[in-house]
Short mmCIF file of C-alpha atoms and ligand atoms in Angstrom, two decimals:
data_model
loop_
_atom_site.label_atom_id
_atom_site.label_comp_id
_atom_site.label_asym_id
_atom_site.label_seq_id
_atom_site.Cartn_x
_atom_site.Cartn_y
_atom_site.Cartn_z
CA MET A 895 8.25 153.77 106.19
CA SER A 896 8.56 152.37 102.69
CA THR A 897 8.80 148.66 102.04
CA PRO A 898 11.82 147.23 100.23
CA ALA A 899 9.57 146.54 97.24
CA ALA A 900 8.52 150.18 97.11
CA GLU A 901 12.15 151.24 97.29
CA ILE A 902 13.05 149.02 94.38
CA GLN A 903 10.21 150.56 92.41
CA GLN A 904 11.70 153.98 92.96
CA VAL A 905 15.20 153.15 91.82
CA GLN A 906 16.03 155.44 88.96
CA THR A 907 17.56 153.60 86.07
CA ILE A 908 18.50 156.49 83.84
CA ARG A 909 19.40 159.99 84.84
CA LEU A 910 20.25 162.89 82.52
CA SER A 911 21.84 165.90 84.21
CA ASP A 912 22.35 169.20 82.42
CA VAL A 913 22.93 167.45 79.10
CA CYS A 914 23.93 169.75 76.26
CA LYS A 915 24.72 168.85 72.69
CA SER A 916 25.53 170.99 69.68
CA TYR A 917 26.29 170.42 66.04
CA GLY A 918 28.78 173.22 65.44
CA ASP A 919 27.08 176.40 66.67
CA TYR A 920 23.65 174.81 66.65
CA ALA A 921 22.45 173.71 70.09
CA VAL A 922 20.31 170.60 69.60
CA LEU A 923 19.90 169.64 73.28
CA LYS A 924 19.81 172.36 75.91
CA ASN A 925 20.34 171.57 79.59
CA ILE A 926 18.28 168.39 79.62
CA GLU A 927 17.30 167.20 83.11
CA ALA A 928 15.34 163.98 83.26
CA GLU A 929 14.99 160.67 85.06
CA VAL A 930 13.51 157.34 84.18
CA ALA A 931 12.58 154.98 86.98
CA ARG A 932 12.92 151.22 86.70
CA GLY A 933 9.93 149.79 84.90
CA GLU A 934 8.79 153.18 83.69
CA VAL A 935 7.59 153.71 80.13
CA VAL A 936 8.38 157.17 78.77
CA VAL A 937 7.09 158.46 75.45
CA ILE A 938 8.97 161.39 73.97
CA CYS A 939 6.97 163.58 71.68
CA GLY A 940 7.52 166.90 70.00
CA PRO A 941 7.75 168.53 66.59
CA SER A 942 10.06 167.40 63.81
CA GLY A 943 13.62 168.58 64.36
CA SER A 944 13.07 169.22 68.08
CA GLY A 945 15.85 166.81 69.10
CA LYS A 946 13.94 163.62 69.98
CA SER A 947 16.23 161.26 68.04
CA THR A 948 19.34 163.05 69.19
CA LEU A 949 18.20 162.79 72.81
CA ILE A 950 17.42 159.10 72.68
CA ARG A 951 20.64 158.36 70.76
CA THR A 952 22.76 160.00 73.45
CA ILE A 953 21.36 157.49 75.95
CA ASN A 954 23.20 154.58 74.38
CA ARG A 955 25.97 156.80 73.11
CA LEU A 956 25.21 156.64 69.43
CA GLU A 957 25.69 160.41 69.81
CA GLU A 958 28.27 162.05 72.01
CA ILE A 959 27.27 164.92 74.32
CA ASN A 960 29.15 168.18 74.86
CA SER A 961 28.50 168.53 78.58
CA GLY A 962 26.43 167.16 81.43
CA SER A 963 26.09 163.49 82.28
CA ILE A 964 23.92 160.48 81.60
CA THR A 965 23.96 157.52 83.96
CA LEU A 966 22.49 154.04 83.77
CA ASP A 967 22.14 152.55 87.25
CA GLY A 968 24.80 155.00 88.35
CA GLN A 969 27.28 154.17 85.58
CA ASN A 970 28.39 157.17 83.52
CA ILE A 971 27.51 156.31 79.94
CA HIS A 972 29.71 159.02 78.47
CA ALA A 973 32.83 158.28 80.51
CA ALA A 974 36.04 157.47 78.67
CA MET A 975 36.07 153.72 78.00
CA ARG A 976 37.51 151.12 75.67
CA THR A 977 35.54 149.89 72.67
CA ARG A 978 34.81 146.58 74.33
CA GLU A 979 33.42 148.27 77.43
CA LEU A 980 31.35 150.58 75.25
CA ASN A 981 29.94 147.62 73.33
CA LEU A 982 28.99 145.91 76.57
CA LEU A 983 27.37 149.07 77.84
CA ARG A 984 25.45 149.51 74.57
CA SER A 985 24.26 145.93 74.76
CA ARG A 986 22.58 146.77 78.08
CA ILE A 987 20.50 149.40 76.33
CA GLY A 988 18.45 147.86 73.53
CA PHE A 989 17.82 150.18 70.59
CA VAL A 990 15.14 149.75 67.95
CA PHE A 991 15.40 152.02 64.91
CA GLN A 992 12.85 153.27 62.44
CA ASN A 993 14.41 151.28 59.61
CA PHE A 994 14.98 147.95 61.41
CA ASN A 995 18.71 147.84 60.54
CA LEU A 996 18.83 144.05 60.32
CA PHE A 997 21.83 142.37 58.70
CA PRO A 998 20.48 141.41 55.25
CA HIS A 999 22.98 138.59 54.67
CA LEU A 1000 22.14 136.82 57.94
CA SER A 1001 19.05 134.73 58.58
CA VAL A 1002 16.52 135.90 61.14
CA VAL A 1003 17.79 133.53 63.83
CA GLU A 1004 21.39 134.56 63.10
CA ASN A 1005 20.43 138.22 63.41
CA VAL A 1006 18.96 137.54 66.84
CA SER A 1007 21.76 135.30 68.15
CA MET A 1008 24.74 137.22 66.79
CA SER A 1009 25.33 139.76 69.57
CA PRO A 1010 25.06 137.32 72.48
CA ILE A 1011 27.69 135.15 70.75
CA ARG A 1012 30.02 137.97 69.70
CA VAL A 1013 29.67 140.44 72.54
CA LYS A 1014 28.82 138.22 75.49
CA GLY A 1015 30.59 135.02 74.46
CA VAL A 1016 27.43 132.90 74.78
CA ALA A 1017 27.78 129.43 73.24
CA ALA A 1018 26.28 129.29 69.73
CA ASP A 1019 23.74 126.54 70.50
CA VAL A 1020 22.57 128.31 73.66
CA ALA A 1021 22.22 131.62 71.80
CA HIS A 1022 20.38 129.87 68.97
CA ASP A 1023 17.84 128.24 71.33
CA LYS A 1024 17.26 131.50 73.09
CA ALA A 1025 16.80 133.30 69.75
CA LEU A 1026 14.12 130.78 68.78
CA LYS A 1027 12.28 131.44 72.05
CA LEU A 1028 12.43 135.17 71.47
CA LEU A 1029 11.19 134.77 67.92
CA ASP A 1030 8.31 132.75 69.26
CA ARG A 1031 7.58 135.51 71.71
CA VAL A 1032 7.29 138.11 68.93
CA GLY A 1033 5.17 135.72 66.86
CA LEU A 1034 7.83 134.74 64.32
CA ALA A 1035 8.88 131.21 65.27
CA ASP A 1036 8.18 130.07 61.70
CA LYS A 1037 10.49 132.71 60.17
CA ALA A 1038 13.73 131.72 61.90
CA ARG A 1039 15.42 130.57 58.69
CA ALA A 1040 14.11 133.39 56.50
CA TYR A 1041 16.24 136.36 55.47
CA PRO A 1042 15.20 139.92 56.30
CA GLY A 1043 14.44 140.69 52.64
CA GLN A 1044 11.79 137.95 52.66
CA LEU A 1045 9.86 139.54 55.54
CA SER A 1046 7.33 142.36 55.72
CA GLY A 1047 8.32 145.57 57.47
CA GLY A 1048 6.29 144.67 60.55
CA GLN A 1049 7.96 141.26 60.73
CA GLN A 1050 11.41 142.80 60.31
CA GLN A 1051 10.72 145.24 63.10
CA ARG A 1052 9.63 142.41 65.40
CA VAL A 1053 12.90 140.61 64.58
CA ALA A 1054 14.74 143.82 65.47
CA ILE A 1055 12.98 143.87 68.84
CA ALA A 1056 13.84 140.19 69.44
CA ARG A 1057 17.45 140.96 68.51
CA ALA A 1058 17.63 143.73 71.08
CA LEU A 1059 15.99 141.54 73.73
CA ALA A 1060 18.52 138.77 73.12
CA MET A 1061 21.05 140.81 75.09
CA GLU A 1062 18.66 140.92 78.07
CA PRO A 1063 18.87 144.69 78.35
CA PRO A 1064 17.37 146.34 81.42
CA VAL A 1065 16.30 149.24 79.18
CA MET A 1066 14.88 149.46 75.66
CA LEU A 1067 14.93 152.57 73.49
CA PHE A 1068 12.69 152.93 70.44
CA ASP A 1069 13.04 155.67 67.84
CA GLU A 1070 9.86 155.83 65.77
CA PRO A 1071 9.68 152.04 65.43
CA THR A 1072 6.46 152.15 63.41
CA SER A 1073 6.99 155.22 61.22
CA ALA A 1074 8.39 153.28 58.26
CA LEU A 1075 5.60 150.68 58.32
CA ASP A 1076 2.48 150.34 56.23
CA PRO A 1077 -0.50 151.15 58.46
CA GLU A 1078 -1.70 147.56 58.68
CA MET A 1079 1.61 146.52 60.27
CA VAL A 1080 1.78 149.18 62.94
CA GLY A 1081 -0.49 147.27 65.33
CA GLU A 1082 1.60 144.09 65.45
CA VAL A 1083 4.72 146.04 66.46
CA LEU A 1084 2.88 148.16 69.02
CA ALA A 1085 1.40 144.94 70.49
CA VAL A 1086 4.91 143.57 71.10
CA MET A 1087 5.96 146.86 72.70
CA LYS A 1088 2.85 146.88 74.83
CA SER A 1089 3.52 143.37 76.09
CA LEU A 1090 7.10 144.32 76.96
CA ALA A 1091 5.83 147.30 78.92
CA SER A 1092 3.34 145.14 80.80
CA GLU A 1093 6.17 142.82 81.80
CA GLY A 1094 7.92 145.74 83.47
CA MET A 1095 10.55 146.66 80.87
CA THR A 1096 11.96 150.15 81.27
CA MET A 1097 11.29 151.85 77.94
CA ILE A 1098 11.85 155.18 76.26
CA CYS A 1099 9.96 155.52 73.02
CA VAL A 1100 9.93 158.28 70.45
CA THR A 1101 6.64 157.78 68.65
CA HIS A 1102 3.83 159.65 66.97
CA GLU A 1103 1.41 156.90 67.99
CA MET A 1104 -0.58 158.91 70.47
CA GLY A 1105 -2.94 156.01 71.18
CA PHE A 1106 0.05 153.98 72.36
CA ALA A 1107 1.29 156.94 74.40
CA ARG A 1108 -2.10 157.31 76.05
CA ASP A 1109 -2.50 153.60 76.82
CA VAL A 1110 1.03 152.50 77.67
CA ALA A 1111 3.16 155.45 78.78
CA ASP A 1112 3.63 156.28 82.43
CA ARG A 1113 4.96 159.67 81.48
CA ILE A 1114 5.21 161.88 78.40
CA TRP A 1115 8.20 164.11 77.80
CA PHE A 1116 7.34 166.96 75.48
CA ILE A 1117 10.41 168.36 73.76
CA ASP A 1118 10.70 171.43 71.57
CA ALA A 1119 13.81 173.14 70.22
CA GLY A 1120 16.10 170.94 72.31
CA GLN A 1121 14.39 171.48 75.65
CA ILE A 1122 12.06 169.27 77.66
CA LEU A 1123 9.24 171.74 78.23
CA GLU A 1124 6.82 169.46 80.01
CA THR A 1125 6.70 166.03 81.59
CA ALA A 1126 3.37 164.65 82.69
CA PRO A 1127 1.34 161.45 82.89
CA PRO A 1128 -0.50 160.93 79.59
CA GLU A 1129 -3.99 161.57 80.94
CA GLU A 1130 -2.81 164.98 82.15
CA PHE A 1131 -0.71 165.78 79.09
CA PHE A 1132 -3.44 165.04 76.57
CA LYS A 1133 -6.27 166.60 78.56
CA SER A 1134 -4.63 169.73 79.86
CA PRO A 1135 -1.10 170.38 78.63
CA ARG A 1136 0.43 173.26 80.57
CA HIS A 1137 3.01 174.62 78.19
CA PRO A 1138 1.66 176.77 75.34
CA ARG A 1139 3.90 174.96 72.84
CA ALA A 1140 2.59 171.59 73.98
CA GLN A 1141 -0.95 172.96 73.60
CA ARG A 1142 -0.16 174.07 70.06
CA PHE A 1143 1.51 170.75 69.23
CA LEU A 1144 -1.54 168.77 70.37
CA ALA A 1145 -3.92 171.12 68.56
CA ASP A 1146 -1.92 170.62 65.33
CA LEU A 1147 -2.00 166.84 65.82
CA ARG A 1148 -5.77 166.90 66.17
CA HIS A 1149 -6.04 168.69 62.85
N1 ATP B 1465 24.45 164.90 62.24
C1 ATP B 1465 23.86 166.11 62.30
N2 ATP B 1465 24.51 167.23 61.93
C2 ATP B 1465 23.95 168.45 62.02
N3 ATP B 1465 22.69 168.66 62.46
C3 ATP B 1465 21.98 167.59 62.83
C4 ATP B 1465 22.52 166.27 62.77
N4 ATP B 1465 21.57 165.39 63.22
C5 ATP B 1465 20.50 166.16 63.53
N5 ATP B 1465 20.74 167.47 63.31
C6 ATP B 1465 19.81 168.57 63.56
O1 ATP B 1465 19.45 168.54 64.92
C7 ATP B 1465 18.08 168.85 65.10
C8 ATP B 1465 17.40 167.74 65.85
O2 ATP B 1465 17.37 166.57 65.04
P1 ATP B 1465 16.66 165.24 65.52
O3 ATP B 1465 16.89 164.25 64.46
O4 ATP B 1465 17.12 164.91 66.89
O5 ATP B 1465 15.13 165.70 65.57
P2 ATP B 1465 13.81 164.84 65.77
O6 ATP B 1465 13.03 165.51 66.84
O7 ATP B 1465 14.15 163.42 65.95
O8 ATP B 1465 13.03 165.06 64.39
P3 ATP B 1465 12.06 164.04 63.57
O9 ATP B 1465 10.72 164.08 64.27
O10 ATP B 1465 11.97 164.68 62.22
O11 ATP B 1465 12.70 162.70 63.57
C9 ATP B 1465 17.53 169.09 63.70
O12 ATP B 1465 17.49 170.46 63.45
C10 ATP B 1465 18.51 168.40 62.81
O13 ATP B 1465 18.56 169.03 61.55
MG1 MG B 1466 13.79 161.69 64.86
#
């Protein structure tokens, strides 16, 4: 008999069932079936154009789907809903983009506190204090009053992570968060992601950082031409990928 704790561990947070998406005649996602358990860290990898960004963007409804369903703790993400409901739903799924997407005319602390104030109605001073704590957590307490344009790429990306965390999302999505960074800044962003993972955050990350995938992921999803062809723990995936296309992908990476 399982203990209550074990049952909680097994709760699936996100479930994708038979998800299909096309742009015109072009099928980008084909019958995607996948689950993410609470606290699980998934790394999505696959060749360019395989549908990784599209897949992750459907999970907080930045992209609509044509059929199938996606649920977060049982709630249908693609159900008909009002804008306000959709904004609330989106705020429960943090999203970190390749290009940071900070508001350039707002200070760092304003970037981080804005959504809690606007979307959740948190009092400005409370949101501000919390933003400062989050900035401290990502190592940027001293940059609270700076503007995004005054920060390095790695610093901007850490602000973007703090901004997403300010909404206390149960799930964080990352789409190539380090691809736009100079190499010396990749580590500082991965370190923040790693610490989030170790605190039990449920995460789905599209990344080419295979070291991160190996060390931090619980599971790799390998996607090619809009299909998840293989899911496996990293040690298995990197050592002995089963699908021929995954084998080829890893061989190309090694070259
Ligand atoms: N808005 C769009 N309209 C039409 N086609 C699109 C659109 N967005 C993406 N696509 C196509 O869908 C496919 C999947 O794109 P997607 O961006 O999801 O790939 P990806 O795996 O994230 O690639 P990369 O590794 O280069 O980021 C590609 O062939 C792309 O050209
Ligand atoms: Mg992409």
